[in-house]
XYZ file of C-alpha atoms in Angstrom:
720
model
C -11.370 7.384 8.901
C -9.543 4.087 8.685
C -5.834 4.310 8.308
C -5.545 1.139 6.581
C -8.265 1.092 3.900
C -8.520 0.862 0.170
C -4.684 0.700 -0.282
C -3.535 0.083 3.003
C -1.685 3.495 3.606
C -1.069 5.003 6.859
C -2.001 8.792 7.823
C 1.064 10.858 6.643
C 3.278 11.957 9.371
C 0.542 11.053 12.148
C 1.386 7.472 13.001
C 2.448 6.410 16.805
C 5.777 5.601 15.424
C 5.951 9.239 13.668
C 5.180 10.812 17.037
C 7.506 8.570 19.132
C 10.464 9.554 17.078
C 9.208 13.418 17.245
C 8.585 13.409 13.305
C 8.660 17.013 11.897
C 5.610 17.842 9.682
C 5.544 17.284 6.018
C 7.611 19.749 3.867
C 4.275 21.071 2.255
C 2.623 21.587 5.338
C 4.968 24.087 6.625
C 4.653 28.063 6.097
C 5.320 28.685 2.582
C 5.388 31.990 0.175
C 5.132 32.016 -3.614
C 8.229 31.126 -5.509
C 10.457 33.624 -6.086
C 10.171 35.763 -9.297
C 11.755 33.978 -12.327
C 12.317 30.770 -10.258
C 12.261 27.508 -12.339
C 11.008 25.508 -9.603
C 7.724 23.738 -10.756
C 7.300 21.137 -8.039
C 9.029 20.097 -4.844
C 8.804 16.460 -4.678
C 9.480 16.516 -0.994
C 5.683 16.638 -0.495
C 5.416 19.426 -2.910
C 7.029 21.993 -0.853
C 7.500 25.594 -2.638
C 11.064 27.207 -2.395
C 10.467 30.738 -0.937
C 12.454 33.738 -2.222
C 14.929 33.768 0.623
C 15.591 30.306 0.318
C 16.268 30.718 -3.701
C 18.609 33.555 -2.644
C 20.284 31.597 -0.051
C 21.262 28.696 -2.050
C 22.023 30.794 -5.276
C 25.895 30.849 -4.770
C 26.160 27.125 -4.428
C 23.725 26.510 -7.491
C 25.894 28.761 -9.649
C 29.072 27.096 -8.846
C 27.592 23.495 -9.356
C 25.117 23.890 -12.298
C 25.575 20.606 -13.966
C 26.728 20.160 -17.364
C 24.580 18.026 -19.978
C 25.312 14.638 -20.121
C 25.076 13.833 -16.747
C 22.931 10.785 -17.213
C 26.077 8.909 -18.799
C 28.089 9.266 -15.440
C 25.251 7.501 -13.317
C 24.129 4.892 -15.406
C 27.733 4.055 -16.308
C 29.895 4.549 -13.212
C 33.266 5.959 -13.496
C 36.547 4.339 -11.824
C 36.009 7.090 -9.028
C 32.486 6.327 -8.503
C 32.878 2.525 -8.421
C 35.844 3.279 -5.780
C 33.448 5.494 -3.772
C 30.885 2.728 -4.042
C 33.500 0.320 -2.754
C 34.277 2.622 0.273
C 30.759 2.522 1.410
C 31.691 -1.057 2.700
C 29.562 -4.134 2.821
C 26.435 -2.236 4.253
C 25.642 -0.687 0.882
C 26.496 -3.712 -0.787
C 24.120 -5.482 1.070
C 21.510 -2.800 0.618
C 21.836 -3.025 -2.946
C 21.511 -6.650 -2.956
C 18.250 -6.326 -0.791
C 17.137 -3.882 -3.467
C 17.280 -5.893 -6.467
C 15.950 -8.765 -4.228
C 12.890 -6.691 -3.966
C 12.696 -5.482 -7.537
C 12.957 -9.113 -8.589
C 10.024 -10.080 -6.436
C 8.219 -7.013 -7.438
C 8.476 -7.644 -11.115
C 7.859 -11.413 -10.881
C 10.353 -13.394 -13.250
C 12.221 -10.309 -14.349
C 15.879 -11.280 -14.600
C 17.863 -7.821 -15.332
C 21.219 -9.730 -16.255
C 19.425 -11.235 -19.114
C 16.544 -8.844 -19.698
C 15.610 -6.763 -22.461
C 17.551 -3.452 -22.077
C 15.534 -0.152 -21.850
C 16.822 2.670 -23.944
C 20.116 4.427 -23.028
C 21.977 1.369 -22.599
C 20.964 0.477 -19.075
C 22.026 -3.169 -19.586
C 25.612 -1.920 -20.249
C 26.038 -1.489 -16.561
C 28.253 -4.468 -16.058
C 28.852 -3.881 -12.587
C 25.000 -4.195 -11.635
C 24.489 -7.147 -14.069
C 27.310 -9.034 -12.452
C 26.085 -8.337 -8.979
C 22.365 -9.525 -10.243
C 23.833 -12.722 -11.689
C 25.065 -13.365 -8.107
C 21.909 -12.623 -6.245
C 19.705 -14.258 -8.895
C 20.865 -17.729 -7.896
C 19.492 -17.572 -4.575
C 16.310 -15.971 -5.527
C 14.941 -18.794 -7.408
C 13.096 -20.475 -4.221
C 11.410 -17.265 -3.744
C 10.363 -16.387 -7.022
C 8.960 -20.126 -7.284
C 6.913 -19.469 -4.287
C 5.629 -16.064 -5.801
C 4.407 -17.808 -8.881
C 2.088 -19.852 -6.949
C -1.240 -18.169 -7.451
C -4.913 -19.309 -6.472
C -7.673 -18.306 -8.962
C -10.284 -18.935 -6.685
C -12.711 -15.934 -6.078
C -13.175 -15.394 -2.357
C -16.220 -13.292 -0.692
C -15.699 -11.905 2.617
C -19.292 -12.265 3.695
C -22.253 -14.471 3.818
C -25.295 -13.798 1.736
C -27.687 -11.419 3.374
C -30.453 -13.005 5.187
C -33.839 -11.589 6.005
C -34.319 -7.978 5.313
C -33.987 -5.818 8.664
C -31.608 -8.278 10.399
C -29.068 -7.258 12.626
C -25.537 -5.651 11.135
C -22.349 -5.746 12.842
C -20.486 -2.672 12.556
C -17.309 -3.977 12.454
C -14.733 -4.877 9.732
C -11.705 -6.860 9.054
C -8.437 -5.722 8.021
C -7.155 -3.663 5.214
C -7.690 -6.167 2.666
C -5.404 -8.028 0.615
C -3.856 -7.031 -2.492
C -2.700 -7.855 -5.780
C 1.275 -8.918 -5.543
C 2.878 -6.667 -7.634
C 4.469 -8.134 -10.966
C 3.875 -11.585 -9.636
C 2.892 -13.152 -13.122
C 5.037 -15.713 -14.701
C 8.102 -14.279 -16.708
C 8.796 -14.416 -20.267
C 12.165 -15.770 -20.254
C 15.575 -13.973 -20.738
C 15.108 -10.938 -22.709
C 11.414 -10.911 -23.008
C 8.842 -8.592 -21.784
C 6.868 -9.456 -18.563
C 3.648 -11.250 -18.788
C 0.761 -9.090 -17.615
C -1.500 -11.771 -16.145
C -5.081 -11.638 -17.436
C -6.639 -13.225 -14.124
C -5.061 -10.198 -12.027
C -8.326 -9.720 -10.231
C -8.703 -12.985 -9.507
C -5.551 -12.729 -6.689
C -7.114 -9.917 -4.995
C -8.234 -11.267 -1.579
C -9.823 -10.026 1.678
C -7.010 -10.760 4.176
C -5.694 -8.527 6.781
C -2.484 -7.545 4.650
C -2.034 -4.282 3.206
C -0.198 -4.962 0.371
C -2.543 -4.134 -2.146
C -5.121 -1.425 -3.756
C -7.620 -3.372 -1.954
C -10.371 -6.242 -1.963
C -12.606 -5.938 -4.959
C -15.097 -8.543 -3.719
C -17.994 -7.949 -1.271
C -20.655 -9.853 0.270
C -23.729 -9.985 -2.259
C -27.367 -9.955 -1.017
C -29.698 -12.515 -2.000
C -31.065 -12.476 -5.656
C -34.653 -11.892 -4.010
C -33.589 -8.559 -2.764
C -31.559 -7.620 -5.831
C -34.697 -7.730 -8.159
C -36.606 -5.184 -5.869
C -37.109 -2.109 -8.039
C -35.983 1.264 -6.878
C -38.491 3.343 -4.966
C -41.425 4.161 -7.371
C -39.723 3.015 -10.096
C -37.218 5.705 -10.628
C -33.375 5.723 -10.964
C -31.755 8.436 -8.678
C -29.402 11.284 -9.461
C -25.718 10.370 -8.697
C -24.307 13.738 -9.294
C -26.423 17.081 -8.163
C -24.016 19.946 -7.787
C -24.652 22.199 -4.992
C -22.895 25.352 -3.793
C -23.926 24.923 -0.120
C -25.961 23.167 2.647
C -28.408 25.779 2.367
C -28.989 24.833 -1.470
C -29.019 21.017 -0.761
C -31.382 21.464 2.130
C -33.866 23.459 -0.205
C -33.714 20.636 -2.579
C -34.231 18.217 -0.146
C -37.233 20.200 1.303
C -38.759 20.142 -2.347
C -38.224 16.118 -2.357
C -39.909 15.790 1.296
C -42.845 17.984 -0.261
C -43.253 15.408 -3.042
C -43.325 12.276 -0.808
C -45.835 14.435 1.556
C -48.205 14.705 -1.414
C -48.567 11.062 -1.055
C -48.423 10.286 2.301
C -46.822 11.069 5.561
C -42.886 10.675 5.816
C -40.304 9.394 8.196
C -36.660 11.013 7.687
C -33.708 9.362 9.135
C -30.798 11.688 9.454
C -27.338 9.520 9.773
C -24.564 11.711 10.662
C -20.555 11.189 10.474
C -18.952 11.007 13.993
C -15.706 12.061 12.527
C -13.983 15.332 13.875
C -14.154 16.793 10.153
C -17.809 16.743 10.374
C -18.553 19.004 13.600
C -19.015 22.365 11.392
C -21.340 20.462 8.978
C -23.486 19.303 11.920
C -23.765 22.432 13.479
C -24.807 24.185 9.902
C -27.512 21.650 9.557
C -28.778 21.977 13.066
C -29.214 25.754 12.385
C -31.182 25.092 9.355
C -33.848 22.463 10.486
C -36.088 25.246 11.433
C -36.027 26.603 8.001
C -36.762 23.069 6.555
C -39.529 22.448 8.610
C -41.042 26.188 8.142
C -40.807 25.803 4.410
C -42.718 22.458 4.515
C -45.455 24.394 6.421
C -45.551 21.838 9.471
C -46.247 24.503 11.906
C -49.855 23.845 12.894
C -51.111 21.064 15.320
C -53.129 19.614 12.469
C -50.090 18.716 10.463
C -47.015 18.885 12.457
C -46.412 15.007 12.736
C -46.881 14.651 8.899
C -42.809 14.441 8.961
C -41.149 12.693 11.633
C -37.221 12.417 12.209
C -35.026 10.094 13.782
C -31.292 10.833 14.476
C -28.781 8.526 14.222
C -24.808 8.586 13.879
C -21.816 6.503 13.116
C -18.045 6.270 13.554
C -16.734 2.772 14.246
C -20.011 1.861 15.430
C -23.838 2.710 15.035
C -25.865 4.878 17.352
C -29.542 5.669 17.612
C -29.954 9.257 19.131
C -33.867 9.636 19.164
C -35.828 7.351 21.601
C -38.242 7.277 18.711
C -39.141 9.153 15.431
C -40.336 12.577 16.471
C -41.592 15.918 15.188
C -40.487 18.112 17.976
C -37.853 20.483 17.058
C -36.219 20.767 20.378
C -35.596 16.971 20.605
C -34.241 16.993 17.109
C -31.826 19.606 17.890
C -30.523 18.148 21.118
C -30.282 14.800 19.280
C -27.909 16.327 16.795
C -25.712 18.038 19.698
C -25.557 14.496 21.262
C -23.727 13.097 18.057
C -20.140 12.103 19.674
C -16.910 12.881 18.218
C -15.599 9.227 17.342
C -11.724 9.226 17.646
C -11.056 5.962 15.843
C -10.925 7.386 12.390
C -13.046 4.686 10.893
C -16.482 5.290 9.258
C -18.647 2.246 8.562
C -20.861 3.937 6.355
C -22.485 1.245 4.433
C -23.059 -0.805 7.539
C -24.556 2.163 9.372
C -27.057 2.875 6.358
C -28.259 -0.719 6.259
C -28.881 -0.488 10.138
C -30.497 2.905 10.285
C -32.973 1.680 7.822
C -33.409 -1.599 9.308
C -34.005 -0.337 13.025
C -36.720 2.079 11.506
C -38.544 0.175 8.836
C -40.806 -1.445 11.251
C -41.973 1.869 12.503
C -42.278 3.279 8.984
C -44.361 0.052 7.947
C -46.524 0.369 11.212
C -47.342 3.921 10.981
C -47.850 3.515 7.021
C -45.153 6.336 6.487
C -42.778 6.622 3.181
C -38.915 6.521 4.360
C -36.298 8.376 3.530
C -32.564 8.501 4.899
C -30.182 11.627 4.742
C -26.496 10.518 4.921
C -24.334 13.462 5.871
C -20.599 12.610 5.578
C -17.401 14.063 3.808
C -15.846 10.823 3.225
C -16.283 7.533 1.403
C -16.242 5.136 4.384
C -13.865 2.528 5.573
C -13.273 0.270 2.550
C -13.421 -2.979 4.011
C -16.770 -2.256 5.293
C -18.013 -0.902 1.721
C -16.555 -3.796 -0.179
C -18.411 -6.017 2.190
C -21.840 -4.329 2.672
C -22.459 -1.692 0.029
C -24.766 -4.165 -1.886
C -26.379 -5.265 1.267
C -27.148 -1.674 2.065
C -28.487 -1.039 -1.413
C -30.678 -4.121 -1.038
C -31.924 -2.956 2.314
C -32.815 0.479 1.222
C -34.752 -1.128 -1.693
C -36.392 -3.530 0.187
C -37.692 -1.215 2.813
C -38.318 1.576 -0.291
C -36.283 3.976 1.424
C -34.709 6.890 -0.718
C -31.073 7.664 0.329
C -30.231 11.204 0.045
C -26.444 11.814 0.534
C -24.782 15.215 1.506
C -21.185 14.528 0.312
C -17.666 16.080 -1.024
C -16.083 15.431 -4.306
C -14.074 12.425 -4.548
C -10.512 12.758 -5.383
C -9.795 11.893 -9.280
C -8.884 8.171 -9.487
C -7.524 8.078 -5.836
C -8.901 6.978 -2.434
C -7.307 9.550 -0.251
C -7.123 13.359 0.570
C -5.174 14.923 3.375
C -6.412 17.679 5.753
C -3.821 19.802 7.753
C -3.584 19.947 11.530
C -1.412 22.064 13.684
C -0.427 20.429 16.949
C -1.481 22.990 19.775
C 1.721 21.962 21.679
C 4.693 21.113 19.098
C 2.945 23.442 16.449
C 4.033 20.951 14.119
C 1.477 20.684 10.963
C 0.304 17.216 10.363
C -1.576 15.831 7.400
C -4.447 13.612 8.410
C -5.594 11.229 5.800
C -9.338 10.871 4.761
C -11.050 8.412 2.874
C -12.375 10.696 -0.012
C -12.535 8.364 -2.961
C -12.130 7.055 -5.658
C -15.311 8.092 -7.852
C -15.334 4.626 -9.324
C -15.826 0.927 -8.296
C -11.699 0.169 -8.464
C -8.899 2.589 -8.837
C -8.429 3.758 -12.773
C -5.369 5.995 -12.289
C -1.884 5.428 -11.246
C -1.474 5.844 -7.249
C 1.958 7.326 -7.877
C 3.065 10.761 -9.100
C 6.477 8.915 -10.233
C 8.178 9.262 -7.190
C 5.884 8.402 -3.934
C 2.360 8.066 -3.317
C -0.158 10.814 -4.477
C -0.545 13.780 -2.063
C -2.670 15.828 -4.511
C -6.490 16.291 -3.718
C -7.143 16.647 -7.670
C -11.146 16.985 -8.012
C -12.899 14.042 -9.875
C -16.010 16.309 -10.504
C -17.920 13.209 -8.923
C -18.847 11.702 -5.369
C -17.297 8.729 -4.049
C -18.756 5.461 -5.777
C -20.146 4.036 -2.730
C -21.928 7.199 -1.845
C -23.192 7.793 -5.364
C -24.332 4.445 -6.141
C -26.315 4.769 -2.670
C -28.151 7.615 -4.080
C -28.737 6.540 -7.580
C -29.979 2.886 -6.908
C -32.176 3.806 -4.310
C -34.027 6.558 -6.393
C -32.383 9.353 -4.215
C -29.771 12.119 -4.780
C -26.196 12.634 -4.333
C -25.623 16.079 -3.589
C -21.906 17.128 -4.364
C -20.730 19.885 -2.451
C -17.668 21.320 -4.436
C -16.780 23.912 -2.062
C -13.207 23.214 -0.716
C -12.397 22.885 2.966
C -9.784 25.454 4.338
C -7.554 22.898 5.389
C -7.552 20.675 2.471
C -4.084 19.787 1.494
C -3.329 20.824 -2.242
C -7.006 21.519 -2.502
C -8.105 22.626 -6.146
C -11.483 24.131 -7.136
C -11.890 23.249 -10.714
C -15.310 23.726 -12.188
C -15.364 21.303 -15.046
C -17.653 21.311 -17.939
C -21.075 19.709 -17.408
C -21.745 19.026 -20.985
C -18.089 17.841 -21.333
C -18.182 15.395 -18.687
C -21.508 13.976 -19.443
C -19.696 10.971 -21.484
C -17.104 10.515 -18.549
C -19.843 9.439 -15.950
C -18.280 6.710 -13.915
C -19.820 3.253 -14.186
C -22.276 3.093 -11.099
C -23.087 -0.599 -11.599
C -21.924 -3.152 -8.919
C -18.562 -3.952 -8.386
C -19.343 -7.665 -9.495
C -20.443 -6.118 -12.861
C -17.540 -3.799 -13.054
C -15.107 -6.522 -12.503
C -16.825 -8.500 -15.241
C -16.008 -5.808 -17.690
C -12.648 -5.442 -16.666
C -12.024 -9.492 -17.145
C -13.575 -9.045 -20.642
C -11.244 -6.261 -22.187
C -7.725 -6.795 -22.617
C -7.279 -2.915 -22.375
C -8.972 -2.418 -19.111
C -7.219 -5.652 -17.685
C -3.928 -4.414 -18.827
C -4.247 -0.903 -17.302
C -5.485 -2.257 -14.108
C -2.251 -4.509 -13.914
C 0.039 -1.582 -14.535
C -1.704 0.432 -11.837
C -1.918 -2.459 -9.372
C 1.933 -2.973 -10.090
C 2.948 0.590 -9.563
C 1.104 0.777 -6.475
C 3.158 2.566 -3.759
C 1.222 1.138 -0.943
C 2.216 -2.385 -1.779
C 5.296 -2.568 0.776
C 7.178 -4.965 -2.092
C 6.750 -2.675 -4.679
C 7.532 0.298 -2.576
C 10.925 -0.630 -1.900
C 11.490 -0.192 -5.735
C 9.133 2.568 -6.603
C 9.033 5.001 -3.800
C 11.882 7.171 -4.270
C 13.718 9.440 -1.756
C 12.962 13.186 -1.861
C 14.778 14.076 1.126
C 18.505 13.712 1.467
C 21.011 14.260 4.260
C 23.110 17.191 4.717
C 25.765 15.026 5.926
C 27.859 14.397 2.677
C 28.719 10.851 3.520
C 25.470 9.855 4.298
C 24.208 11.834 1.143
C 26.619 9.493 -0.991
C 24.737 6.294 0.697
C 21.371 7.357 0.220
C 22.148 8.620 -3.440
C 23.860 5.417 -4.534
C 20.884 3.580 -3.014
C 18.323 5.357 -4.721
C 20.065 5.232 -8.135
C 19.982 1.415 -7.852
C 16.264 1.465 -7.223
C 16.049 4.001 -10.271
C 17.680 1.640 -12.763
C 15.395 -1.176 -11.560
C 12.187 1.026 -11.897
C 13.316 2.298 -15.295
C 13.399 -1.146 -16.580
C 9.822 -1.966 -15.293
C 8.609 1.380 -16.735
C 9.972 0.596 -20.194
C 8.333 -2.559 -20.289
C 5.041 -1.450 -18.890
C 5.189 1.104 -22.028
C 5.644 -1.571 -24.560
C 2.773 -3.615 -23.038
C 0.663 -0.407 -23.155
C 1.604 0.486 -26.474
C 0.354 -2.610 -27.908
C -3.163 -1.708 -26.868
C -3.216 0.618 -29.210
C -5.521 -0.650 -31.626
C -7.709 -1.503 -28.487
C -7.886 1.849 -27.211
C -9.218 2.855 -30.990
C -11.785 0.491 -30.740
C -12.954 1.184 -27.100
C -16.305 2.893 -27.314
C -16.086 4.437 -23.521
C -14.710 7.982 -23.732
C -13.806 7.350 -19.853
C -11.511 4.434 -20.603
C -10.143 5.964 -23.879
C -9.056 9.013 -21.524
C -7.577 6.484 -18.924
C -5.420 4.958 -21.277
C -4.319 8.283 -22.872
C -3.057 9.356 -19.248
C -1.541 6.141 -18.072
C 0.406 6.066 -21.204
C 1.618 9.200 -21.286
C 2.665 9.374 -17.627
C 4.727 6.286 -17.987
C 6.801 8.037 -20.472
C 7.051 11.136 -18.540
C 7.865 9.403 -15.435
C 10.830 7.616 -17.141
C 12.379 10.926 -18.333
C 11.877 12.226 -14.707
C 13.718 9.190 -13.513
C 16.598 9.625 -15.858
C 17.020 13.003 -14.665
C 16.658 12.309 -11.053
C 19.580 9.792 -11.310
C 21.708 12.271 -13.094
C 20.918 15.059 -10.638
C 22.086 12.972 -7.565
C 25.511 12.084 -9.591
C 25.995 15.617 -10.419
C 25.296 16.321 -7.022
C 28.001 13.945 -5.694
C 30.527 14.756 -7.998
C 30.099 18.544 -7.072
C 28.328 19.030 -3.859
C 26.281 22.232 -3.493
C 26.518 24.417 -0.322
C 24.016 26.400 1.741
C 23.978 28.463 4.862
C 23.345 26.044 7.915
C 20.781 28.979 9.427
C 18.297 31.274 8.372
C 16.611 33.910 9.906
C 14.695 34.110 12.335
C 15.472 30.501 13.812
C 15.514 28.059 10.857
C 17.907 25.306 10.581
C 19.147 23.662 7.306
C 17.792 19.877 7.611
C 17.638 18.407 4.415
C 18.432 18.603 0.799
C 14.936 18.364 -1.045
C 14.270 16.950 -4.549
C 12.561 19.532 -6.731
C 11.122 19.367 -10.275
C 12.152 22.128 -12.687
C 11.679 22.733 -16.369
C 15.411 22.796 -17.461
C 16.882 19.353 -17.862
C 20.573 18.363 -17.542
C 20.632 14.925 -19.682
C 20.305 16.885 -22.971
C 19.559 14.558 -26.119
C 19.483 11.465 -24.064
C 16.099 12.235 -22.434
C 14.627 14.584 -24.853
C 12.865 12.029 -27.052
C 10.845 10.970 -23.973
C 10.240 14.473 -22.916
C 9.028 15.308 -26.675
C 6.482 12.357 -26.691
C 5.352 12.906 -23.150
C 4.635 16.516 -24.000
C 3.011 15.691 -27.192
C 0.784 13.196 -25.481
C -0.151 15.196 -22.509
C -1.164 18.285 -25.207
C -3.326 15.883 -26.970
C -5.099 14.736 -23.901
C -5.670 18.516 -23.062
C -7.274 19.086 -26.448
C -9.239 15.611 -26.940
C -10.554 15.571 -23.359
C -10.978 19.261 -22.790
C -12.988 20.354 -19.619
C -12.280 17.178 -17.766
C -9.937 15.805 -15.026
C -7.897 14.185 -17.467
C -7.085 17.361 -19.412
C -6.668 19.143 -15.840
C -4.138 16.373 -14.878
C -2.209 16.513 -18.220
C -1.656 20.096 -17.711
C -0.564 19.492 -14.284
C 1.887 17.042 -15.423
C 3.318 19.697 -17.866
C 3.555 22.228 -15.371
C 5.636 19.982 -13.156
C 8.562 19.979 -15.493
C 10.791 17.165 -16.329
C 14.213 18.435 -14.940
C 15.278 17.827 -11.259
C 17.287 20.055 -8.834
C 18.314 19.762 -5.092
C 17.380 22.635 -3.060
C 18.269 23.541 0.824
C 15.197 22.769 3.165
C 15.105 24.807 6.223
C 12.887 24.131 9.312
C 12.068 25.834 12.712
C 13.290 23.792 15.709
C 10.361 21.977 17.623
C 8.683 24.327 20.093
C 9.324 23.187 23.790
C 6.189 21.718 25.408
C 5.412 20.290 28.973
C 2.948 17.884 30.257
C 1.014 15.094 28.448
C 1.410 15.267 24.888
C -1.981 15.524 22.773
C -2.500 12.712 20.540
C -2.969 13.434 16.621
C -6.558 13.031 15.726
C -7.766 10.478 13.137
C -10.267 11.810 10.730
């Protein structure tokens, strides 16, 4: 799968740089046990690592001695003389780090000027030391800010209009797509709230950068092909839930029988070549006999009524059958020939278009109806999707080809999921990133969990937008396989209420139509703006909103790291406060919004913005308390574990007391209301997760086993 796709992210801990530096596995991928009984730990923000009972016991003495007192927020938002002295002692290097961070913050938030900005709650603006530093830096920033305010309103399409149906298709794709510049609108002047530009989506381009949530424009087919009706004049099913491949193939068999009642049929099977699909291909191959037997295609008289072609795709497209055939041995052999593509790129939309184009002439000449069965566990390369989805839909309609998809559930409002993979030589566990969503044309949920990019696999209840649209628009079916893969990181099995989900069905219209709706709605435009501004895959925004969750065990390095993160937290809090005010203004629009899906989107994003402020205050206070009274932990743990980091963990108890309690009370009430009003949906499930996380922050010792020695050539980490 593409490592630079919808959000321009890289596979977690599996890049070439990570391998060269011998990166250890993500914390959540290491061996774990359940939290100790009575433990208050809810979530480890260092990739969600749970704390084992032994680890809790090992850190007990240090924690008992260093339990923070309430009111810790004051000491990090208003540094004491000792704190300022320690900051000074870190030297010019730390100062330059802070200057760079504030520079990035000003770029990130457009014309925000902290020295004169409207202060968030708890008197952040009273920190004269930081304000003075910003006044020093702001003069030097004016040219950069001016450059960032220059914006083009032109909409660019990344591909030409489709020509004649059945023409050749290039299987490539460009870069990962440009993105929205976080907070690059014009400012409102000193003391005012940032202006959220209504023309946000006009700035999304199709370049090769990885700064945004992705290109929203795509090549459109000619209008003559768009007006072709769906096969038989029917709209397909974008969400047919099946428990197993066997159940899906039984449904497919029935569809083929209905088609055979009218005429002979050509079925083109299109397989994903990625490593994660090998088991799926094997299972389907073994069930082909059952499909043919059910269809009754066993005698010489009718054995050719259904003919089959086998194709596959990765970063390119391959045809494995010399010609369509009804010979079962040939079909099985062709499936066995599907290669393992190691590029990690799946050009789904190009491959669908090409598979139909290659075989439509044969179907026409033999007067056969045509169907295509797409077998994949991903949503495909996002550059290819943006460029070729509508072309593929138009090609299928023009050929009167129904598209059936055997696919997986999309991640809720997020493009990525992660599969764990243990390296056979080093025994490190890597998280391999795969495209698994979102279920909508554009992301409608925050891409951050408040500290860094999301690593959850929260189920959406729907398939990916591209695959579901292919099925629905062509009169086919998207078969949703909700079963979880055994190696899916943080996989959750949630059976949503089917009736409750009915009003929340994603908009399966084209991206262009979706974009028009966003442009026409102040509520949708503002929520999209906030989501794009808080995009952890935007390198500029990431400098502020991606917080460190692993800290050095060396005391001096810890202090330097903590001070840097506290500086970022102050800027981050300022933006969250401003964003909250702008979202709050949309309360009337929320009440007038007719779509339950967007009502729920508003409710959840609003509640998360409030909750993330509470956790960010606690984060800064926890670091301050640790600096003032460091914890201790054993350097080793049996059998061979080493203390390598201090990890940030969310807990229920808070340390800042009444200072942060109003945020917690509001967020808790908002999440509970979401659970009640959107019961049986992903929004309610995610609100429950946020409540379970807790709002307090602790630092816990993190232990790792040393890397296993190995010799010879190192096996590369695969791309899924």
